Amino acid sequence: MQTPYWLDDIDAARRTIVEIDPALARAHAQTPAFEWRRRVGGFEGLFHMIVDQQVSLASAAAIWARVEAGLGGEVTPGRMLATEIETLRTFGLSIQKATYGHEIARAHVEGRIDFDHLERLSDEEAVARLTAIKGVGKWTAETFLMFCEGRRDVFPAGDIALQEAMRWADGAALRPREREAYVRAEAWRPHRSIAAHLLWGWYGAVKRGEVALEDAAA
């Protein structure tokens, strides 16, 4: 696991990004200082991300609390596999997410992915291993590496909010497609994770009405 940026590092990285790409100057100017979004890593962190998807924050928190309690306070591959799908569903999980929990746990137990030593893999290798598991898409893999593993140069280009913020920065009529967004983000290496945090922060500020953006979409 990489050590994420501290506040001074984040500020320095933001300034470097703007020097490299002045199109992000407005995002930088309109986005206050922020900390790295850090979450628990390993199997627990990945499954937590799966649970959080497509539900409200309140619902996700309630379901996760029931999952933790139901698994005896330890969300591990072993406890997951020892718990039947139907039992997992009583915690509030859909059959799909319960199944994904088993799939991810089985991948670890069978050695198809090693959450204890994931840092040995490059970003590309880690994404490939993660997305080979049923239920883990590319966006999930990339955000997991960023938030749960502390990787500094990951950019989840399929994220709609990032694409929209990129559109604003470039004054474009249309959002970039995922492939285009990956290419656009190459300019921000080796700080693509900070660029993503910056664009998310800017996007959120605009949508909350804290920042005026003349050409923002409704």
JSON list of C-alpha atoms in Angstrom, two decimals:
[
{"chain": "A", "resi": 1, "resn": "MET", "atom": "CA", "xyz": [0.00, 0.00, 0.00]},
{"chain": "A", "resi": 2, "resn": "GLN", "atom": "CA", "xyz": [1.36, 3.40, -0.93]},
{"chain": "A", "resi": 3, "resn": "THR", "atom": "CA", "xyz": [1.44, 6.28, 1.51]},
{"chain": "A", "resi": 4, "resn": "PRO", "atom": "CA", "xyz": [-1.15, 8.83, 0.35]},
{"chain": "A", "resi": 5, "resn": "TYR", "atom": "CA", "xyz": [-0.36, 12.50, 0.05]},
{"chain": "A", "resi": 6, "resn": "TRP", "atom": "CA", "xyz": [-0.45, 14.78, 3.08]},
{"chain": "A", "resi": 7, "resn": "LEU", "atom": "CA", "xyz": [-2.01, 18.24, 2.81]},
{"chain": "A", "resi": 8, "resn": "ASP", "atom": "CA", "xyz": [1.25, 19.97, 1.83]},
{"chain": "A", "resi": 9, "resn": "ASP", "atom": "CA", "xyz": [1.89, 17.26, -0.77]},
{"chain": "A", "resi": 10, "resn": "ILE", "atom": "CA", "xyz": [-1.61, 17.69, -2.17]},
{"chain": "A", "resi": 11, "resn": "ASP", "atom": "CA", "xyz": [-1.16, 21.45, -2.50]},
{"chain": "A", "resi": 12, "resn": "ALA", "atom": "CA", "xyz": [2.19, 20.98, -4.25]},
{"chain": "A", "resi": 13, "resn": "ALA", "atom": "CA", "xyz": [0.72, 18.36, -6.59]},
{"chain": "A", "resi": 14, "resn": "ARG", "atom": "CA", "xyz": [-2.22, 20.63, -7.44]},
{"chain": "A", "resi": 15, "resn": "ARG", "atom": "CA", "xyz": [0.15, 23.46, -8.33]},
{"chain": "A", "resi": 16, "resn": "THR", "atom": "CA", "xyz": [2.23, 21.13, -10.46]},
{"chain": "A", "resi": 17, "resn": "ILE", "atom": "CA", "xyz": [-0.85, 19.92, -12.30]},
{"chain": "A", "resi": 18, "resn": "VAL", "atom": "CA", "xyz": [-1.92, 23.49, -13.08]},
{"chain": "A", "resi": 19, "resn": "GLU", "atom": "CA", "xyz": [1.58, 24.35, -14.30]},
{"chain": "A", "resi": 20, "resn": "ILE", "atom": "CA", "xyz": [1.45, 21.34, -16.61]},
{"chain": "A", "resi": 21, "resn": "ASP", "atom": "CA", "xyz": [-2.15, 21.97, -17.69]},
{"chain": "A", "resi": 22, "resn": "PRO", "atom": "CA", "xyz": [-3.47, 25.55, -17.24]},
{"chain": "A", "resi": 23, "resn": "ALA", "atom": "CA", "xyz": [-6.96, 24.32, -18.22]},
{"chain": "A", "resi": 24, "resn": "LEU", "atom": "CA", "xyz": [-7.30, 23.17, -14.61]},
{"chain": "A", "resi": 25, "resn": "ALA", "atom": "CA", "xyz": [-6.44, 26.59, -13.17]},
{"chain": "A", "resi": 26, "resn": "ARG", "atom": "CA", "xyz": [-10.09, 27.50, -12.62]},
{"chain": "A", "resi": 27, "resn": "ALA", "atom": "CA", "xyz": [-10.80, 24.19, -10.89]},
{"chain": "A", "resi": 28, "resn": "HIS", "atom": "CA", "xyz": [-7.78, 24.76, -8.65]},
{"chain": "A", "resi": 29, "resn": "ALA", "atom": "CA", "xyz": [-8.78, 28.34, -7.85]},
{"chain": "A", "resi": 30, "resn": "GLN", "atom": "CA", "xyz": [-12.39, 27.40, -7.04]},
{"chain": "A", "resi": 31, "resn": "THR", "atom": "CA", "xyz": [-11.69, 24.28, -4.97]},
{"chain": "A", "resi": 32, "resn": "PRO", "atom": "CA", "xyz": [-10.58, 24.64, -1.33]},
{"chain": "A", "resi": 33, "resn": "ALA", "atom": "CA", "xyz": [-7.83, 22.52, 0.19]},
{"chain": "A", "resi": 34, "resn": "PHE", "atom": "CA", "xyz": [-8.87, 18.91, 0.65]},
{"chain": "A", "resi": 35, "resn": "GLU", "atom": "CA", "xyz": [-7.56, 15.77, 2.28]},
{"chain": "A", "resi": 36, "resn": "TRP", "atom": "CA", "xyz": [-7.00, 12.43, 0.59]},
{"chain": "A", "resi": 37, "resn": "ARG", "atom": "CA", "xyz": [-10.13, 10.27, 0.67]},
{"chain": "A", "resi": 38, "resn": "ARG", "atom": "CA", "xyz": [-8.92, 7.24, 2.61]},
{"chain": "A", "resi": 39, "resn": "ARG", "atom": "CA", "xyz": [-10.87, 4.05, 3.24]},
{"chain": "A", "resi": 40, "resn": "VAL", "atom": "CA", "xyz": [-10.12, 0.65, 4.77]},
{"chain": "A", "resi": 41, "resn": "GLY", "atom": "CA", "xyz": [-8.25, -1.56, 2.32]},
{"chain": "A", "resi": 42, "resn": "GLY", "atom": "CA", "xyz": [-8.08, -5.24, 1.52]},
{"chain": "A", "resi": 43, "resn": "PHE", "atom": "CA", "xyz": [-11.02, -7.57, 1.09]},
{"chain": "A", "resi": 44, "resn": "GLU", "atom": "CA", "xyz": [-13.13, -5.56, 3.51]},
{"chain": "A", "resi": 45, "resn": "GLY", "atom": "CA", "xyz": [-12.51, -2.32, 1.63]},
{"chain": "A", "resi": 46, "resn": "LEU", "atom": "CA", "xyz": [-13.38, -3.77, -1.76]},
{"chain": "A", "resi": 47, "resn": "PHE", "atom": "CA", "xyz": [-16.56, -5.44, -0.56]},
{"chain": "A", "resi": 48, "resn": "HIS", "atom": "CA", "xyz": [-17.55, -2.27, 1.28]},
{"chain": "A", "resi": 49, "resn": "MET", "atom": "CA", "xyz": [-17.30, -0.38, -2.02]},
{"chain": "A", "resi": 50, "resn": "ILE", "atom": "CA", "xyz": [-19.54, -2.96, -3.69]},
{"chain": "A", "resi": 51, "resn": "VAL", "atom": "CA", "xyz": [-22.11, -2.63, -0.90]},
{"chain": "A", "resi": 52, "resn": "ASP", "atom": "CA", "xyz": [-22.11, 1.17, -1.17]},
{"chain": "A", "resi": 53, "resn": "GLN", "atom": "CA", "xyz": [-22.90, 1.23, -4.87]},
{"chain": "A", "resi": 54, "resn": "GLN", "atom": "CA", "xyz": [-26.38, 2.15, -6.15]},
{"chain": "A", "resi": 55, "resn": "VAL", "atom": "CA", "xyz": [-27.83, 2.91, -2.72]},
{"chain": "A", "resi": 56, "resn": "SER", "atom": "CA", "xyz": [-28.06, 6.09, -0.67]},
{"chain": "A", "resi": 57, "resn": "LEU", "atom": "CA", "xyz": [-25.34, 6.91, 1.85]},
{"chain": "A", "resi": 58, "resn": "ALA", "atom": "CA", "xyz": [-27.73, 6.28, 4.74]},
{"chain": "A", "resi": 59, "resn": "SER", "atom": "CA", "xyz": [-28.87, 2.94, 3.35]},
{"chain": "A", "resi": 60, "resn": "ALA", "atom": "CA", "xyz": [-25.31, 1.87, 2.62]},
{"chain": "A", "resi": 61, "resn": "ALA", "atom": "CA", "xyz": [-24.21, 2.71, 6.18]},
{"chain": "A", "resi": 62, "resn": "ALA", "atom": "CA", "xyz": [-27.13, 0.79, 7.68]},
{"chain": "A", "resi": 63, "resn": "ILE", "atom": "CA", "xyz": [-26.52, -2.27, 5.50]},
{"chain": "A", "resi": 64, "resn": "TRP", "atom": "CA", "xyz": [-22.80, -2.26, 6.21]},
{"chain": "A", "resi": 65, "resn": "ALA", "atom": "CA", "xyz": [-23.40, -2.09, 9.95]},
{"chain": "A", "resi": 66, "resn": "ARG", "atom": "CA", "xyz": [-25.61, -5.19, 9.65]},
{"chain": "A", "resi": 67, "resn": "VAL", "atom": "CA", "xyz": [-22.98, -6.96, 7.55]},
{"chain": "A", "resi": 68, "resn": "GLU", "atom": "CA", "xyz": [-20.29, -6.26, 10.13]},
{"chain": "A", "resi": 69, "resn": "ALA", "atom": "CA", "xyz": [-22.51, -7.43, 12.98]},
{"chain": "A", "resi": 70, "resn": "GLY", "atom": "CA", "xyz": [-23.67, -10.49, 11.06]},
{"chain": "A", "resi": 71, "resn": "LEU", "atom": "CA", "xyz": [-20.09, -11.53, 10.32]},
{"chain": "A", "resi": 72, "resn": "GLY", "atom": "CA", "xyz": [-19.05, -11.18, 13.92]},
{"chain": "A", "resi": 73, "resn": "GLY", "atom": "CA", "xyz": [-17.34, -7.83, 13.56]},
{"chain": "A", "resi": 74, "resn": "GLU", "atom": "CA", "xyz": [-14.71, -9.09, 11.12]},
{"chain": "A", "resi": 75, "resn": "VAL", "atom": "CA", "xyz": [-15.36, -8.83, 7.38]},
{"chain": "A", "resi": 76, "resn": "THR", "atom": "CA", "xyz": [-12.86, -11.38, 6.11]},
{"chain": "A", "resi": 77, "resn": "PRO", "atom": "CA", "xyz": [-12.85, -13.82, 3.17]},
{"chain": "A", "resi": 78, "resn": "GLY", "atom": "CA", "xyz": [-13.14, -16.76, 5.55]},
{"chain": "A", "resi": 79, "resn": "ARG", "atom": "CA", "xyz": [-16.17, -15.40, 7.39]},
{"chain": "A", "resi": 80, "resn": "MET", "atom": "CA", "xyz": [-17.78, -14.39, 4.12]},
{"chain": "A", "resi": 81, "resn": "LEU", "atom": "CA", "xyz": [-17.46, -17.88, 2.62]},
{"chain": "A", "resi": 82, "resn": "ALA", "atom": "CA", "xyz": [-18.69, -19.46, 5.86]},
{"chain": "A", "resi": 83, "resn": "THR", "atom": "CA", "xyz": [-21.92, -17.46, 5.59]},
{"chain": "A", "resi": 84, "resn": "GLU", "atom": "CA", "xyz": [-24.62, -18.68, 3.21]},
{"chain": "A", "resi": 85, "resn": "ILE", "atom": "CA", "xyz": [-25.93, -16.35, 0.51]},
{"chain": "A", "resi": 86, "resn": "GLU", "atom": "CA", "xyz": [-29.41, -16.42, 2.02]},
{"chain": "A", "resi": 87, "resn": "THR", "atom": "CA", "xyz": [-28.00, -15.41, 5.40]},
{"chain": "A", "resi": 88, "resn": "LEU", "atom": "CA", "xyz": [-26.10, -12.54, 3.81]},
{"chain": "A", "resi": 89, "resn": "ARG", "atom": "CA", "xyz": [-29.34, -11.38, 2.26]},
{"chain": "A", "resi": 90, "resn": "THR", "atom": "CA", "xyz": [-30.88, -11.02, 5.72]},
{"chain": "A", "resi": 91, "resn": "PHE", "atom": "CA", "xyz": [-28.29, -8.30, 6.35]},
{"chain": "A", "resi": 92, "resn": "GLY", "atom": "CA", "xyz": [-29.89, -6.21, 3.61]},
{"chain": "A", "resi": 93, "resn": "LEU", "atom": "CA", "xyz": [-27.68, -7.31, 0.71]},
{"chain": "A", "resi": 94, "resn": "SER", "atom": "CA", "xyz": [-29.19, -8.06, -2.66]},
{"chain": "A", "resi": 95, "resn": "ILE", "atom": "CA", "xyz": [-28.58, -11.56, -3.97]},
{"chain": "A", "resi": 96, "resn": "GLN", "atom": "CA", "xyz": [-26.22, -10.00, -6.53]},
{"chain": "A", "resi": 97, "resn": "LYS", "atom": "CA", "xyz": [-24.07, -8.24, -3.94]},
{"chain": "A", "resi": 98, "resn": "ALA", "atom": "CA", "xyz": [-24.08, -11.26, -1.64]},
{"chain": "A", "resi": 99, "resn": "THR", "atom": "CA", "xyz": [-22.89, -13.38, -4.55]},
{"chain": "A", "resi": 100, "resn": "TYR", "atom": "CA", "xyz": [-20.18, -10.85, -5.37]},
{"chain": "A", "resi": 101, "resn": "GLY", "atom": "CA", "xyz": [-19.02, -11.04, -1.75]},
{"chain": "A", "resi": 102, "resn": "HIS", "atom": "CA", "xyz": [-18.53, -14.78, -2.15]},
{"chain": "A", "resi": 103, "resn": "GLU", "atom": "CA", "xyz": [-16.81, -14.33, -5.51]},
{"chain": "A", "resi": 104, "resn": "ILE", "atom": "CA", "xyz": [-14.31, -11.81, -4.14]},
{"chain": "A", "resi": 105, "resn": "ALA", "atom": "CA", "xyz": [-13.63, -13.92, -1.05]},
{"chain": "A", "resi": 106, "resn": "ARG", "atom": "CA", "xyz": [-13.14, -17.04, -3.15]},
{"chain": "A", "resi": 107, "resn": "ALA", "atom": "CA", "xyz": [-10.71, -15.22, -5.45]},
{"chain": "A", "resi": 108, "resn": "HIS", "atom": "CA", "xyz": [-8.56, -14.36, -2.43]},
{"chain": "A", "resi": 109, "resn": "VAL", "atom": "CA", "xyz": [-8.73, -17.82, -0.88]},
{"chain": "A", "resi": 110, "resn": "GLU", "atom": "CA", "xyz": [-7.87, -19.48, -4.20]},
{"chain": "A", "resi": 111, "resn": "GLY", "atom": "CA", "xyz": [-4.93, -17.15, -4.76]},
{"chain": "A", "resi": 112, "resn": "ARG", "atom": "CA", "xyz": [-6.29, -15.39, -7.81]},
{"chain": "A", "resi": 113, "resn": "ILE", "atom": "CA", "xyz": [-5.74, -12.13, -5.95]},
{"chain": "A", "resi": 114, "resn": "ASP", "atom": "CA", "xyz": [-3.77, -11.49, -2.77]},
{"chain": "A", "resi": 115, "resn": "PHE", "atom": "CA", "xyz": [-5.20, -8.58, -0.84]},
{"chain": "A", "resi": 116, "resn": "ASP", "atom": "CA", "xyz": [-2.36, -8.84, 1.69]},
{"chain": "A", "resi": 117, "resn": "HIS", "atom": "CA", "xyz": [0.29, -8.09, -0.93]},
{"chain": "A", "resi": 118, "resn": "LEU", "atom": "CA", "xyz": [-1.57, -6.20, -3.63]},
{"chain": "A", "resi": 119, "resn": "GLU", "atom": "CA", "xyz": [1.10, -3.49, -3.56]},
{"chain": "A", "resi": 120, "resn": "ARG", "atom": "CA", "xyz": [3.44, -5.89, -5.37]},
{"chain": "A", "resi": 121, "resn": "LEU", "atom": "CA", "xyz": [1.37, -5.43, -8.52]},
{"chain": "A", "resi": 122, "resn": "SER", "atom": "CA", "xyz": [1.53, -2.41, -10.80]},
{"chain": "A", "resi": 123, "resn": "ASP", "atom": "CA", "xyz": [-1.63, -0.34, -11.18]},
{"chain": "A", "resi": 124, "resn": "GLU", "atom": "CA", "xyz": [-2.39, -2.00, -14.50]},
{"chain": "A", "resi": 125, "resn": "GLU", "atom": "CA", "xyz": [-1.79, -5.51, -13.14]},
{"chain": "A", "resi": 126, "resn": "ALA", "atom": "CA", "xyz": [-3.90, -4.83, -10.06]},
{"chain": "A", "resi": 127, "resn": "VAL", "atom": "CA", "xyz": [-6.80, -3.53, -12.16]},
{"chain": "A", "resi": 128, "resn": "ALA", "atom": "CA", "xyz": [-6.60, -6.62, -14.38]},
{"chain": "A", "resi": 129, "resn": "ARG", "atom": "CA", "xyz": [-6.63, -8.98, -11.38]},
{"chain": "A", "resi": 130, "resn": "LEU", "atom": "CA", "xyz": [-9.51, -7.15, -9.72]},
{"chain": "A", "resi": 131, "resn": "THR", "atom": "CA", "xyz": [-11.70, -6.90, -12.80]},
{"chain": "A", "resi": 132, "resn": "ALA", "atom": "CA", "xyz": [-11.22, -10.62, -13.45]},
{"chain": "A", "resi": 133, "resn": "ILE", "atom": "CA", "xyz": [-13.41, -11.18, -10.38]},
{"chain": "A", "resi": 134, "resn": "LYS", "atom": "CA", "xyz": [-17.14, -11.34, -11.07]},
{"chain": "A", "resi": 135, "resn": "GLY", "atom": "CA", "xyz": [-18.81, -8.18, -9.80]},
{"chain": "A", "resi": 136, "resn": "VAL", "atom": "CA", "xyz": [-15.74, -5.94, -9.89]},
{"chain": "A", "resi": 137, "resn": "GLY", "atom": "CA", "xyz": [-15.86, -3.42, -12.72]},
{"chain": "A", "resi": 138, "resn": "LYS", "atom": "CA", "xyz": [-13.08, -1.15, -13.87]},
{"chain": "A", "resi": 139, "resn": "TRP", "atom": "CA", "xyz": [-14.40, 1.91, -12.04]},
{"chain": "A", "resi": 140, "resn": "THR", "atom": "CA", "xyz": [-14.62, -0.08, -8.81]},
{"chain": "A", "resi": 141, "resn": "ALA", "atom": "CA", "xyz": [-11.10, -1.44, -9.27]},
{"chain": "A", "resi": 142, "resn": "GLU", "atom": "CA", "xyz": [-9.61, 1.98, -9.97]},
{"chain": "A", "resi": 143, "resn": "THR", "atom": "CA", "xyz": [-11.36, 3.78, -7.11]},
{"chain": "A", "resi": 144, "resn": "PHE", "atom": "CA", "xyz": [-10.43, 0.91, -4.77]},
{"chain": "A", "resi": 145, "resn": "LEU", "atom": "CA", "xyz": [-6.76, 1.35, -5.68]},
{"chain": "A", "resi": 146, "resn": "MET", "atom": "CA", "xyz": [-7.05, 5.08, -5.13]},
{"chain": "A", "resi": 147, "resn": "PHE", "atom": "CA", "xyz": [-9.05, 5.22, -1.90]},
{"chain": "A", "resi": 148, "resn": "CYS", "atom": "CA", "xyz": [-8.29, 1.89, -0.23]},
{"chain": "A", "resi": 149, "resn": "GLU", "atom": "CA", "xyz": [-4.73, 1.27, -1.41]},
{"chain": "A", "resi": 150, "resn": "GLY", "atom": "CA", "xyz": [-3.53, 4.87, -1.48]},
{"chain": "A", "resi": 151, "resn": "ARG", "atom": "CA", "xyz": [-2.24, 4.72, -5.05]},
{"chain": "A", "resi": 152, "resn": "ARG", "atom": "CA", "xyz": [-1.21, 8.12, -6.34]},
{"chain": "A", "resi": 153, "resn": "ASP", "atom": "CA", "xyz": [-1.49, 7.85, -10.11]},
{"chain": "A", "resi": 154, "resn": "VAL", "atom": "CA", "xyz": [-4.88, 6.29, -10.83]},
{"chain": "A", "resi": 155, "resn": "PHE", "atom": "CA", "xyz": [-7.63, 7.97, -12.86]},
{"chain": "A", "resi": 156, "resn": "PRO", "atom": "CA", "xyz": [-11.10, 6.35, -13.12]},
{"chain": "A", "resi": 157, "resn": "ALA", "atom": "CA", "xyz": [-11.90, 7.83, -16.52]},
{"chain": "A", "resi": 158, "resn": "GLY", "atom": "CA", "xyz": [-15.31, 6.16, -16.71]},
{"chain": "A", "resi": 159, "resn": "ASP", "atom": "CA", "xyz": [-16.60, 8.34, -13.87]},
{"chain": "A", "resi": 160, "resn": "ILE", "atom": "CA", "xyz": [-19.35, 10.66, -15.17]},
{"chain": "A", "resi": 161, "resn": "ALA", "atom": "CA", "xyz": [-18.60, 13.42, -12.65]},
{"chain": "A", "resi": 162, "resn": "LEU", "atom": "CA", "xyz": [-14.94, 13.49, -13.69]},
{"chain": "A", "resi": 163, "resn": "GLN", "atom": "CA", "xyz": [-15.90, 13.55, -17.35]},
{"chain": "A", "resi": 164, "resn": "GLU", "atom": "CA", "xyz": [-18.27, 16.47, -16.76]},
{"chain": "A", "resi": 165, "resn": "ALA", "atom": "CA", "xyz": [-15.67, 18.43, -14.81]},
{"chain": "A", "resi": 166, "resn": "MET", "atom": "CA", "xyz": [-13.19, 17.80, -17.61]},
{"chain": "A", "resi": 167, "resn": "ARG", "atom": "CA", "xyz": [-15.75, 19.17, -20.05]},
{"chain": "A", "resi": 168, "resn": "TRP", "atom": "CA", "xyz": [-16.07, 22.34, -17.99]},
{"chain": "A", "resi": 169, "resn": "ALA", "atom": "CA", "xyz": [-12.29, 22.73, -17.72]},
{"chain": "A", "resi": 170, "resn": "ASP", "atom": "CA", "xyz": [-11.84, 22.41, -21.47]},
{"chain": "A", "resi": 171, "resn": "GLY", "atom": "CA", "xyz": [-14.92, 24.45, -22.39]},
{"chain": "A", "resi": 172, "resn": "ALA", "atom": "CA", "xyz": [-16.10, 21.55, -24.52]},
{"chain": "A", "resi": 173, "resn": "ALA", "atom": "CA", "xyz": [-19.63, 21.00, -25.77]},
{"chain": "A", "resi": 174, "resn": "LEU", "atom": "CA", "xyz": [-19.63, 17.28, -24.93]},
{"chain": "A", "resi": 175, "resn": "ARG", "atom": "CA", "xyz": [-18.21, 15.16, -22.15]},
{"chain": "A", "resi": 176, "resn": "PRO", "atom": "CA", "xyz": [-15.19, 13.11, -23.17]},
{"chain": "A", "resi": 177, "resn": "ARG", "atom": "CA", "xyz": [-15.80, 9.40, -23.59]},
{"chain": "A", "resi": 178, "resn": "GLU", "atom": "CA", "xyz": [-13.94, 7.07, -21.25]},
{"chain": "A", "resi": 179, "resn": "ARG", "atom": "CA", "xyz": [-11.14, 6.42, -23.74]},
{"chain": "A", "resi": 180, "resn": "GLU", "atom": "CA", "xyz": [-10.80, 10.14, -24.44]},
{"chain": "A", "resi": 181, "resn": "ALA", "atom": "CA", "xyz": [-10.73, 10.91, -20.73]},
{"chain": "A", "resi": 182, "resn": "TYR", "atom": "CA", "xyz": [-7.89, 8.43, -20.18]},
{"chain": "A", "resi": 183, "resn": "VAL", "atom": "CA", "xyz": [-5.89, 10.12, -22.94]},
{"chain": "A", "resi": 184, "resn": "ARG", "atom": "CA", "xyz": [-6.65, 13.58, -21.55]},
{"chain": "A", "resi": 185, "resn": "ALA", "atom": "CA", "xyz": [-5.54, 12.54, -18.06]},
{"chain": "A", "resi": 186, "resn": "GLU", "atom": "CA", "xyz": [-2.13, 11.36, -19.28]},
{"chain": "A", "resi": 187, "resn": "ALA", "atom": "CA", "xyz": [-0.94, 14.96, -18.99]},
{"chain": "A", "resi": 188, "resn": "TRP", "atom": "CA", "xyz": [-1.40, 14.80, -15.21]},
{"chain": "A", "resi": 189, "resn": "ARG", "atom": "CA", "xyz": [0.96, 11.91, -14.51]},
{"chain": "A", "resi": 190, "resn": "PRO", "atom": "CA", "xyz": [2.25, 11.12, -11.91]},
{"chain": "A", "resi": 191, "resn": "HIS", "atom": "CA", "xyz": [-0.49, 12.97, -10.00]},
{"chain": "A", "resi": 192, "resn": "ARG", "atom": "CA", "xyz": [-3.63, 11.64, -11.67]},
{"chain": "A", "resi": 193, "resn": "SER", "atom": "CA", "xyz": [-5.20, 10.65, -8.35]},
{"chain": "A", "resi": 194, "resn": "ILE", "atom": "CA", "xyz": [-4.87, 14.23, -7.13]},
{"chain": "A", "resi": 195, "resn": "ALA", "atom": "CA", "xyz": [-6.31, 15.48, -10.43]},
{"chain": "A", "resi": 196, "resn": "ALA", "atom": "CA", "xyz": [-9.30, 13.20, -9.87]},
{"chain": "A", "resi": 197, "resn": "HIS", "atom": "CA", "xyz": [-9.74, 14.48, -6.30]},
{"chain": "A", "resi": 198, "resn": "LEU", "atom": "CA", "xyz": [-9.53, 18.06, -7.60]},
{"chain": "A", "resi": 199, "resn": "LEU", "atom": "CA", "xyz": [-12.09, 17.51, -10.35]},
{"chain": "A", "resi": 200, "resn": "TRP", "atom": "CA", "xyz": [-14.46, 15.72, -7.96]},
{"chain": "A", "resi": 201, "resn": "GLY", "atom": "CA", "xyz": [-14.11, 18.54, -5.44]},
{"chain": "A", "resi": 202, "resn": "TRP", "atom": "CA", "xyz": [-14.81, 21.15, -8.11]},
{"chain": "A", "resi": 203, "resn": "TYR", "atom": "CA", "xyz": [-17.75, 19.20, -9.51]},
{"chain": "A", "resi": 204, "resn": "GLY", "atom": "CA", "xyz": [-19.28, 18.84, -6.05]},
{"chain": "A", "resi": 205, "resn": "ALA", "atom": "CA", "xyz": [-18.86, 22.52, -5.26]},
{"chain": "A", "resi": 206, "resn": "VAL", "atom": "CA", "xyz": [-20.58, 23.51, -8.49]},
{"chain": "A", "resi": 207, "resn": "LYS", "atom": "CA", "xyz": [-23.46, 21.08, -8.00]},
{"chain": "A", "resi": 208, "resn": "ARG", "atom": "CA", "xyz": [-23.98, 22.28, -4.41]},
{"chain": "A", "resi": 209, "resn": "GLY", "atom": "CA", "xyz": [-24.16, 25.86, -5.65]},
{"chain": "A", "resi": 210, "resn": "GLU", "atom": "CA", "xyz": [-20.98, 26.91, -3.82]},
{"chain": "A", "resi": 211, "resn": "VAL", "atom": "CA", "xyz": [-19.24, 27.84, -7.06]},
{"chain": "A", "resi": 212, "resn": "ALA", "atom": "CA", "xyz": [-20.70, 29.70, -10.00]},
{"chain": "A", "resi": 213, "resn": "LEU", "atom": "CA", "xyz": [-19.92, 28.15, -13.33]},
{"chain": "A", "resi": 214, "resn": "GLU", "atom": "CA", "xyz": [-21.50, 29.90, -16.27]},
{"chain": "A", "resi": 215, "resn": "ASP", "atom": "CA", "xyz": [-21.36, 26.97, -18.65]},
{"chain": "A", "resi": 216, "resn": "ALA", "atom": "CA", "xyz": [-22.23, 24.20, -16.18]},
{"chain": "A", "resi": 217, "resn": "ALA", "atom": "CA", "xyz": [-24.94, 21.83, -17.29]},
{"chain": "A", "resi": 218, "resn": "ALA", "atom": "CA", "xyz": [-28.20, 21.98, -15.41]}
]
